[in-house]
Structures are given as C-alpha cells and as structure tokens.
Coordinates of C-alpha atoms in Angstrom, one line a residue:
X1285 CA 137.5 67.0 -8.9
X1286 CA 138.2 65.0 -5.9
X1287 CA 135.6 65.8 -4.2
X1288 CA 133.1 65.5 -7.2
X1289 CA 134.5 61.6 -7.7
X1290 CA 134.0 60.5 -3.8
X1291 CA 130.2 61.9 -4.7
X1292 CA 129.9 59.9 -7.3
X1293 CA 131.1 57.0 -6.1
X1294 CA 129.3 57.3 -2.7
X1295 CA 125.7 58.0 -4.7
X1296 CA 126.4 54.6 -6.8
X1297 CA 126.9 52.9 -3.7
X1298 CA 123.7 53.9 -2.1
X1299 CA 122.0 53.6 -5.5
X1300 CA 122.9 50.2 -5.7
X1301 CA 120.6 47.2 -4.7
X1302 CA 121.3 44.1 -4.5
X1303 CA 119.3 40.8 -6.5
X1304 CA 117.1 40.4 -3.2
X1305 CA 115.6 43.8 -3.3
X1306 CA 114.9 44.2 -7.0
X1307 CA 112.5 42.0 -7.0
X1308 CA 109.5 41.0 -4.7
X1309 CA 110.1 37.4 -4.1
X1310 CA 113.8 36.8 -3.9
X1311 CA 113.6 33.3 -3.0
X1312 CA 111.3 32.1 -6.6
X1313 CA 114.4 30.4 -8.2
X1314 CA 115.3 31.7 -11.6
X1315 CA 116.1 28.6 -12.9
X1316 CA 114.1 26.4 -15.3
X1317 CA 112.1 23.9 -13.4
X1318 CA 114.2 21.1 -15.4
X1319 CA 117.4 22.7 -14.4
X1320 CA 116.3 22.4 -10.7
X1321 CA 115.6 19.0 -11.1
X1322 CA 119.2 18.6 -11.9
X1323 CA 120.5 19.8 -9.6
X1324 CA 118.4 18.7 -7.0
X1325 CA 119.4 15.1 -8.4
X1326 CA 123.1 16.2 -8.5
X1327 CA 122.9 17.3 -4.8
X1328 CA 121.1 14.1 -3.3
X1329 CA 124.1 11.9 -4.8
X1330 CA 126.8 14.3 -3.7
X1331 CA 125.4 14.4 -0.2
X1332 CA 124.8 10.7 0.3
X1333 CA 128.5 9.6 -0.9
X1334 CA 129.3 12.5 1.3
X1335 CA 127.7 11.2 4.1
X1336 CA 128.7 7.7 3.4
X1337 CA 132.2 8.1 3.0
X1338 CA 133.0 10.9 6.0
X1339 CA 130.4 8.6 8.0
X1340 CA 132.3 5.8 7.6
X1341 CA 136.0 7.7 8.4
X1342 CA 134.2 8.7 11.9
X1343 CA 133.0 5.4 12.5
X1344 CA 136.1 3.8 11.7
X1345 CA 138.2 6.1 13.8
X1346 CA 135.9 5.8 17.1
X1347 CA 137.0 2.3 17.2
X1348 CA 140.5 3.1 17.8
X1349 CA 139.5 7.1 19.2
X1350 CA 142.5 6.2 22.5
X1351 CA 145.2 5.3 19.6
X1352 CA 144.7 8.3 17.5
X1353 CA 147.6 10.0 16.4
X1354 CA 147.5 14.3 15.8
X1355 CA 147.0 13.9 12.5
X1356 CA 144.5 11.4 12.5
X1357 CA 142.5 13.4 15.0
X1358 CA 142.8 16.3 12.7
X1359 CA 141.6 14.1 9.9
X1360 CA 138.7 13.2 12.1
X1361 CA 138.2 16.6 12.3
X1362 CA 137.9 17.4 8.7
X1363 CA 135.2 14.3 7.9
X1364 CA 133.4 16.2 10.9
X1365 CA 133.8 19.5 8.3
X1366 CA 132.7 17.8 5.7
X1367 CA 129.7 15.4 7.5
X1368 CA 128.1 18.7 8.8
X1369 CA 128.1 19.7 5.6
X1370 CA 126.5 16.7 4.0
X1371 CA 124.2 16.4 7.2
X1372 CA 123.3 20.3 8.1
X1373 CA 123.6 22.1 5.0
X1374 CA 122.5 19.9 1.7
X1375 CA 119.1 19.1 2.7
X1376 CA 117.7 22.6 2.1
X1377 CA 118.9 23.2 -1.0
X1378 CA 117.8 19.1 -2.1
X1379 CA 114.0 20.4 -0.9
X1380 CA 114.6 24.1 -2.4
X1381 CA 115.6 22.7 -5.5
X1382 CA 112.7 20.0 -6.1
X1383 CA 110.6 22.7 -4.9
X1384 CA 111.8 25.4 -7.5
X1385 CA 112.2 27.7 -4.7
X1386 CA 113.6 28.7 -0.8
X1387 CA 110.8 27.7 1.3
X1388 CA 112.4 28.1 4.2
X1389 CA 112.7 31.4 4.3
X1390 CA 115.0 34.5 5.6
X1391 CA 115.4 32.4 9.0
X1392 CA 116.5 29.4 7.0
X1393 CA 118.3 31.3 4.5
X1394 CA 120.6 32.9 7.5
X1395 CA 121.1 29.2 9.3
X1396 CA 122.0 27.6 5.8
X1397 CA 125.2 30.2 4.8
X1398 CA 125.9 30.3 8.6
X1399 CA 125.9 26.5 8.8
X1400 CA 128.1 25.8 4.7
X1401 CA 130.2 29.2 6.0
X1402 CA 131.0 26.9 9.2
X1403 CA 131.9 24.3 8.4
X1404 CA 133.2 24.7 5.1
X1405 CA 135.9 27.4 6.8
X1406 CA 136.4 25.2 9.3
X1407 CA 137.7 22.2 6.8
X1408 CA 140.0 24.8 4.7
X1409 CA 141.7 25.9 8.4
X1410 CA 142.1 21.9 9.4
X1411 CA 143.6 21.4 5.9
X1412 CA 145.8 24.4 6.8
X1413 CA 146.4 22.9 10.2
X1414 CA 147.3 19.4 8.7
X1415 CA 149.8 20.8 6.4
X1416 CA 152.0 22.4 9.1
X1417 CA 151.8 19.4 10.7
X1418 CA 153.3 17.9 7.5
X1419 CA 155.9 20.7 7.1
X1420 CA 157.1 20.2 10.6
X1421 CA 157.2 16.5 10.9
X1422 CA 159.0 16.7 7.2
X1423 CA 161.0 19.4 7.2
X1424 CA 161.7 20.1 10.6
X1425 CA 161.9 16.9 12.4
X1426 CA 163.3 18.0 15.7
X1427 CA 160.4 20.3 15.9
X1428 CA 157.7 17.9 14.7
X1429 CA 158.5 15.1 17.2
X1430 CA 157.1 17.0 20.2
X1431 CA 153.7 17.4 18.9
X1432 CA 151.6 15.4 21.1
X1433 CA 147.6 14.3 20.9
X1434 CA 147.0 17.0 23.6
X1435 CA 148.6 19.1 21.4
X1436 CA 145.8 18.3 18.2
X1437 CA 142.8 19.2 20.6
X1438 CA 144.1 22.2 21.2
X1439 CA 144.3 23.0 17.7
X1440 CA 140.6 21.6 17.5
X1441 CA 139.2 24.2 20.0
X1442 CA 141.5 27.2 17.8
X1443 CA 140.0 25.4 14.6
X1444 CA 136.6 25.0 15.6
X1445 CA 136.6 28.9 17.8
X1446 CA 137.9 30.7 14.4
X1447 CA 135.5 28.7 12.0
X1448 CA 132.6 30.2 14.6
X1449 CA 134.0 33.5 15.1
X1450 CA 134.4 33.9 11.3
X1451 CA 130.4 32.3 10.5
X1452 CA 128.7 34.6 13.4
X1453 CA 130.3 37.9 12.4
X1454 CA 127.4 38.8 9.9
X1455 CA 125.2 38.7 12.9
X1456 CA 126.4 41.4 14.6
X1457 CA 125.5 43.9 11.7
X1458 CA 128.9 44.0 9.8
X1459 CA 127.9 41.8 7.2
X1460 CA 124.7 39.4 6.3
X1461 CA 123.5 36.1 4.5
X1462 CA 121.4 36.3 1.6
X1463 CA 119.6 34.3 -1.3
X1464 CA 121.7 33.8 -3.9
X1465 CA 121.2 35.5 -7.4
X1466 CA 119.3 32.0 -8.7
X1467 CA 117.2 32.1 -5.3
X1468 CA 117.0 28.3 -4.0
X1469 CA 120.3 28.5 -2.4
X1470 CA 122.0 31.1 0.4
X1471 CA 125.3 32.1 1.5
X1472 CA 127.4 35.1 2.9
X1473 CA 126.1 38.4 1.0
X1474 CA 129.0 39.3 -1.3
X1475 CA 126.9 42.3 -2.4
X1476 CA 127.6 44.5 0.6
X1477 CA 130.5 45.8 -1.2
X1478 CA 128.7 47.1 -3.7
X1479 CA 126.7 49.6 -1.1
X1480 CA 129.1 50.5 1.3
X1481 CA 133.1 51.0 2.2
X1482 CA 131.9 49.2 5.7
X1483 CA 130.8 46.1 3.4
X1484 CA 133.8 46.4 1.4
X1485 CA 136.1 46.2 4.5
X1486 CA 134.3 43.2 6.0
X1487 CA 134.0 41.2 2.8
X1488 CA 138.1 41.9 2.0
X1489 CA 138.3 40.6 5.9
X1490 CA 136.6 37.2 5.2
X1491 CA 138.7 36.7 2.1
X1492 CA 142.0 37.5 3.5
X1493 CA 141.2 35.5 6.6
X1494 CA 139.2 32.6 5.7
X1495 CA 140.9 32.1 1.9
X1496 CA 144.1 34.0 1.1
X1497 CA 145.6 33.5 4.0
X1498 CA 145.1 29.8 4.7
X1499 CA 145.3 28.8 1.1
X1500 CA 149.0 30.7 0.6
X1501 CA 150.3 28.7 4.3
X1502 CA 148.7 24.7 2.6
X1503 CA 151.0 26.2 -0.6
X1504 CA 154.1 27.1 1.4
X1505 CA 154.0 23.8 3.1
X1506 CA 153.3 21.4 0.5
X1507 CA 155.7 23.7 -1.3
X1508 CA 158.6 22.5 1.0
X1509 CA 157.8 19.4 1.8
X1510 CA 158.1 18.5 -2.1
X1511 CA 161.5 20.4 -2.2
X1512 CA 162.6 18.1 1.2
X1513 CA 161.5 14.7 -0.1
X1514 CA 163.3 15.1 -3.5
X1515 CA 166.3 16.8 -1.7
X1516 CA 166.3 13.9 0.4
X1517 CA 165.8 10.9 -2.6
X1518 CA 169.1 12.8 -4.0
X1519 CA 171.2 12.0 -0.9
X1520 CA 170.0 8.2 -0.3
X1521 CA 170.5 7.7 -4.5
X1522 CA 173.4 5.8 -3.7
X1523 CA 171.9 3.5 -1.0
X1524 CA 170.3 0.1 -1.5
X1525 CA 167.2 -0.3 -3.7
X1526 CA 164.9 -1.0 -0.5
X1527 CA 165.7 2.7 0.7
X1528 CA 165.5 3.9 -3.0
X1529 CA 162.2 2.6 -2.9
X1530 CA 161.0 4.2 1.1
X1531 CA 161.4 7.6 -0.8
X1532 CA 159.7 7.1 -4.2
X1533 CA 157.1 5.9 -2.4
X1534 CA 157.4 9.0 0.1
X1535 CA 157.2 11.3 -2.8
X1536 CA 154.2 9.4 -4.1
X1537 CA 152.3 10.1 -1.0
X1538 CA 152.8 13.3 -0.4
X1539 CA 151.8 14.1 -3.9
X1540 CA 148.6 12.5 -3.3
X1541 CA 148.1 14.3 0.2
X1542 CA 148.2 17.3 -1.5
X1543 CA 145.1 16.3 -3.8
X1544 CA 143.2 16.6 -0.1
X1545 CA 143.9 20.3 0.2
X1546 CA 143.9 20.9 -4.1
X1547 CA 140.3 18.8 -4.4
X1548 CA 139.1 21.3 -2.0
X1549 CA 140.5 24.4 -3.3
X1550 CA 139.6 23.3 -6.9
X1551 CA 136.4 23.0 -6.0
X1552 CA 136.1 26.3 -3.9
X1553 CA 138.3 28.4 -6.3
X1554 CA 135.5 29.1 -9.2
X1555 CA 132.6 29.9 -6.3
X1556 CA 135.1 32.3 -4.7
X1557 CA 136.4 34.0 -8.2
X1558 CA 132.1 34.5 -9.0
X1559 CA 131.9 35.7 -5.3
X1560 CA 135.0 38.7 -5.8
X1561 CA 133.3 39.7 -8.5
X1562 CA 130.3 40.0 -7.5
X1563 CA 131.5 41.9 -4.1
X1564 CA 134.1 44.3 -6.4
X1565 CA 133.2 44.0 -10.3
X1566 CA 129.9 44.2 -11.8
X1567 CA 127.5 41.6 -10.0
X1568 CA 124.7 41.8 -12.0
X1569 CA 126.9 40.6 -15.3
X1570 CA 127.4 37.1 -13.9
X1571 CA 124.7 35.3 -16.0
X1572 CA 122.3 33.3 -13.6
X1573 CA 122.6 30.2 -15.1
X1574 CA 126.6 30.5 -14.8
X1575 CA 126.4 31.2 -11.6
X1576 CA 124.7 28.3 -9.9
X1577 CA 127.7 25.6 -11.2
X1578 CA 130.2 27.2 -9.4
X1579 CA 127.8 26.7 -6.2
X1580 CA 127.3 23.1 -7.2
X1581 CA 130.3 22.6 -7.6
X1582 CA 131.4 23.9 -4.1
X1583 CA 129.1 21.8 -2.3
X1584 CA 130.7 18.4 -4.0
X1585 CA 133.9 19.4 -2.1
X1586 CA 133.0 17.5 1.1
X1587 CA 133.1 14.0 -1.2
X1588 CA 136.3 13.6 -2.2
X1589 CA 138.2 13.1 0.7
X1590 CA 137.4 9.6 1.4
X1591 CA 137.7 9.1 -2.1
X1592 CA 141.5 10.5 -1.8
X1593 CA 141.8 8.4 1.8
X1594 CA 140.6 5.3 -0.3
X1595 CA 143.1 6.1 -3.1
X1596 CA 146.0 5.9 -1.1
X1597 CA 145.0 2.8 0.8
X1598 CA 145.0 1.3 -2.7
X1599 CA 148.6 2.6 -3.3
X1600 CA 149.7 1.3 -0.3
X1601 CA 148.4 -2.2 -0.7
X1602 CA 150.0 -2.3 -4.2
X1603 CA 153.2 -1.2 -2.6
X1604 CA 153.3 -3.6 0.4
X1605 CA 154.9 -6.1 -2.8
X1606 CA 158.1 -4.4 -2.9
X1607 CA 159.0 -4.8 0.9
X1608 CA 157.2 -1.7 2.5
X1609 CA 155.2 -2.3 5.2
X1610 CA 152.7 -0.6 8.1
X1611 CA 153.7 0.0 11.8
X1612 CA 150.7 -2.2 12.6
X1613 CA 149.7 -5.6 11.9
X1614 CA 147.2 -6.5 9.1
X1615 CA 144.0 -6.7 11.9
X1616 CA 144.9 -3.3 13.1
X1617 CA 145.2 -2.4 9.7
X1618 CA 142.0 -2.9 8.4
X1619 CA 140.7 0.0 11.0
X1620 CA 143.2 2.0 10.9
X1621 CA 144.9 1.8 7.2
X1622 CA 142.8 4.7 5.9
X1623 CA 144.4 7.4 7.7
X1624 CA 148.2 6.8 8.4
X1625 CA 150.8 5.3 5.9
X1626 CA 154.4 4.9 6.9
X1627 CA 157.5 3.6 5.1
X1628 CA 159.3 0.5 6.6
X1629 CA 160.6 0.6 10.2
X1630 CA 164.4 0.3 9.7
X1631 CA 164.7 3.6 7.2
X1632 CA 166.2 6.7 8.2
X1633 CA 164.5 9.6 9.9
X1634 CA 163.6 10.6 7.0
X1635 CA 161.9 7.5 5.6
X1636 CA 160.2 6.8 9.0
X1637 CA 158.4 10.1 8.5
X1638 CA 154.7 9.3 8.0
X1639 CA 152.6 10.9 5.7
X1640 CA 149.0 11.1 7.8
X1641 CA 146.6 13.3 6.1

C-alpha cells in the first residue's frame, strides 16, 4: 500500500504543470484592462514616495557618512533595500501593467524576481540585523558597547553576501523565477513544489532561511527589549519625574521601532501565506484576481519606513517640551534627527540607551 501511495504521489507530481505551461502566452495578464490600470496607477505612486522618501534618508545621511553610528549605517542600508526596490524593480511591472502584459519577457521576468527577491531579503535580514543591535545595546549593555562602525560594515558585506547567495540560487537549476499566475508581474516559482521533492526541499529552504528564521530572531528581540524597558520604568518609579519621563518616552520609541520591522512583515505576510499555498496546497484554487493584492501589497513595503523615521522625529520634537533633549545641537539635528533619538544626557545607563532604527 506503501508502495502504491509514493506512485501516486510521484505521478501527480509529474502530472502537474504549473500556470506558465497551461497556456501558450504566460505573460498576457489575466486581469481586466481597467484593473491593470489600477494598479499600474497604485504602483507609480508607491514607487515615487518610495523613491522620494528612501532618496532623501541616503541623501541626508551622505552629509554626515564619517559620523554614522552602526545603526544608522544599518538604516542606510535598509533605504538602500528599499531604493533598489523602488529604482530596479517597480518600473517593469508600472510598463507591464499599462501594457496589459510582460513585455519584457523570460530574460526580464528572471532579472525582475531576482532583483525584488534581492533586495527585498536583504531589507528583512538588516531589520533582523538592527534588532540584535537593539537587544544588545538594551538588554545587554556590557555587550552592546563594543560594537563599533567597523563592526556595521561587516555586517553589511554578511547582509548584502546572504541576500545574493539566497537571490542566485534558482540559477543554478535548484529552483527558477516565473510569471506570476496574473502574468504582468514575476517572482521566485513557488510551483516547483508541486512537481518535485527537489522543489519541495528548496522552496521549504528559502522559507526557513529568508522568512521563519529571520522573522522569529526581530520577535525574540523586540520581545525583550519590551520586557527590559518596562522592567526598567518599574525600578526608576520612585525617582524624579524627569527620569519618570526618560523611560515613558523610551518605551514609546521602541514601540514605534518595532512598526519598522511589523510594516514590513505586515505587508510581506499575506504574499508569503498565498506563496505556501501555492508551493504545498492547491495552487490553482487561489482566485487570480485575489492573488495580485497580496503582490501589490508587498511592493508598498519599501514606503513606509521614512514614513515611520518621519513619525518619530515628530514625537521627538513634541517631547523636547518636557525637558528631553538630543546628543547634538539643533543644526546637527536637522541632518541627523531622522535616524537616532536618545533620552537626556544625565540618565542612567539605561535611559542613555538610544533607540536608532
């Protein structure tokens, strides 16, 4: 009986083909031309606040590039992420979309999900990067204090070496890019699960690697560094209000640097849940038109973060009132204010620790 199962299963595998094969043209969208409109619109908006807002983090920050602190390198790093995307990746699916169909191709169609697979693991592992940064500095001063700039570009060659090694794997015939089921866009080819245990493997690989794994270490972290900050507001209690204040303010602002790392995952999680079942449940079930707004909502992901850096600026400046204030003066602070925030320079360790996201 065995036996006649593992037949079975192996003759639906090779039976199966995916979206691209049924038909003759895989790259016609199969969308209504009013619904590609949309979204082309949708897409041209996202990618130039995108580009906007993570051009104007970069610009900003190569004023200053010799005073950068790790973690504003890192968040340099992620703007990168998220420019590339903008930049690289949103332009063929604008012109695919307006032109109710891929016209650029298989070529195109394997440089596109090679290109949003870049980048877009490369901004989930500096996220995951950032947040031990936080946890150390937070949680384990003695330990965070040592982590020098030389330090960050180290973790920028590991970042940027994973996020390539991870994108060119398909290429060497364990896995593959491919149209997606509404045709105008591309990205890894989820389907190979469906044909083989090979497929399976790889496919289980990228998730593990490139979303389980990184997604479970930005919970941990943020996980602890919530439990520190309120352990720590429970020991000060009895202090004056200024100090009171250092750590509702500290528990503010790591609330908010979590919305960096949640923003992304929020906007990630729906794409990936379509993508699982498509690799391990029934593929062809996923109605088209469902399935594109997870993928449009994946590619907004690159906006929000200088949206998030903007938001605590804001609650910084209202703050600055009750007698915090920023390890720089007010010039300096106009350049720099967007990406570090501390509490007031006569705290305790703990209220010196600076939230830089």
């Amino acid at each position: 009986m065995n036996g006649m199962a593992s037949d079975h299963n192996t003759s639906s595998q090779e039976e199966y083909l995916p979206h691209y094969l049924q038909k003759e043209d895989p790259f016609a969208s199969k969308l209504s031309r009013e619904a590609d409109i949309v979204a082309g619109f949708y897409l041209t908006v996202i990618g130039i606040l995108s580009t906007l807002g993570n051009g104007y983090v970069i610009f900003m920050s190569s004023k200053r590039k010799k005073k950068l602190r790790p973690a504003e390198i890192m968040t340099v790093n992620l703007a990168v992420c998220d420019l590339g995307i903008s930049v690289v990746g949103k332009p063929f699916s604008i012109i695919s979309f307006f032109s109710h169909r891929w016209v650029f191709g298989w070529m195109g169609c394997r440089w596109y999900g090679w290109a949003g697979f870049f980048f877009g693991c490369g901004s989930l592992i500096t996220m995951t990067a950032v947040s031990l940064d936080r946890y150390l500095k937070i949680c384990h001063l003695s330990y965070g204090t040592w982590l020098k700039r030389h330090h960050a570009f180290i973790c920028l060659a590991i970042i940027w070496a994973y996020a390539t090694f991870w994108a060119t794997v398909p290429f060497a015939g364990v896995g593959s890019y491919a149209p997606e089921p509404f045709g105008t866009s591309c990205t890894l080819d989820w389907w190979l699960a469906q044909a083989s245990v090979a497929g399976q493997a790889f496919i289980l690989s990228i998730l593990f690697f490139c979303l389980l794994f990184p997604t479970a270490v930005i919970v941990f972290s943020y996980v602890k560094i919530i439990l520190k900050v309120k352990s720590s507001t429970k020991e000060v209690a009895h202090y004056d209000t200024r100090i009171q204040n250092s750590h509702i303010l500290e528990m503010k602002l790591t609330k908010v640097a979590m919305l960096i790392c949640a923003g992304f995952l929020i906007a990630w999680i729906p794409y990936a849940v379509v993508s699982v079942w498509s690799a391990f449940g029934q593929p062809d079930s996923v109605p088209i038109q469902f399935s594109v707004v997870p993928t449009l909502l994946a590619k907004s992901a690159a906006m929000y973060n200088p949206i998030i850096y903007q938001v605590i600026d804001c609650k910084f400046v209202c703050c600055r009132s009750g007698g915090l204030k920023t390890l720089q003066k007010k010039s300096s602070l106009k350049k720099s204010r967007m990406y570090t925030i501390s509490s007031h320079r006569d705290s305790t360790a703990m209220n010196e620790t600076q939230l830089e996201v």
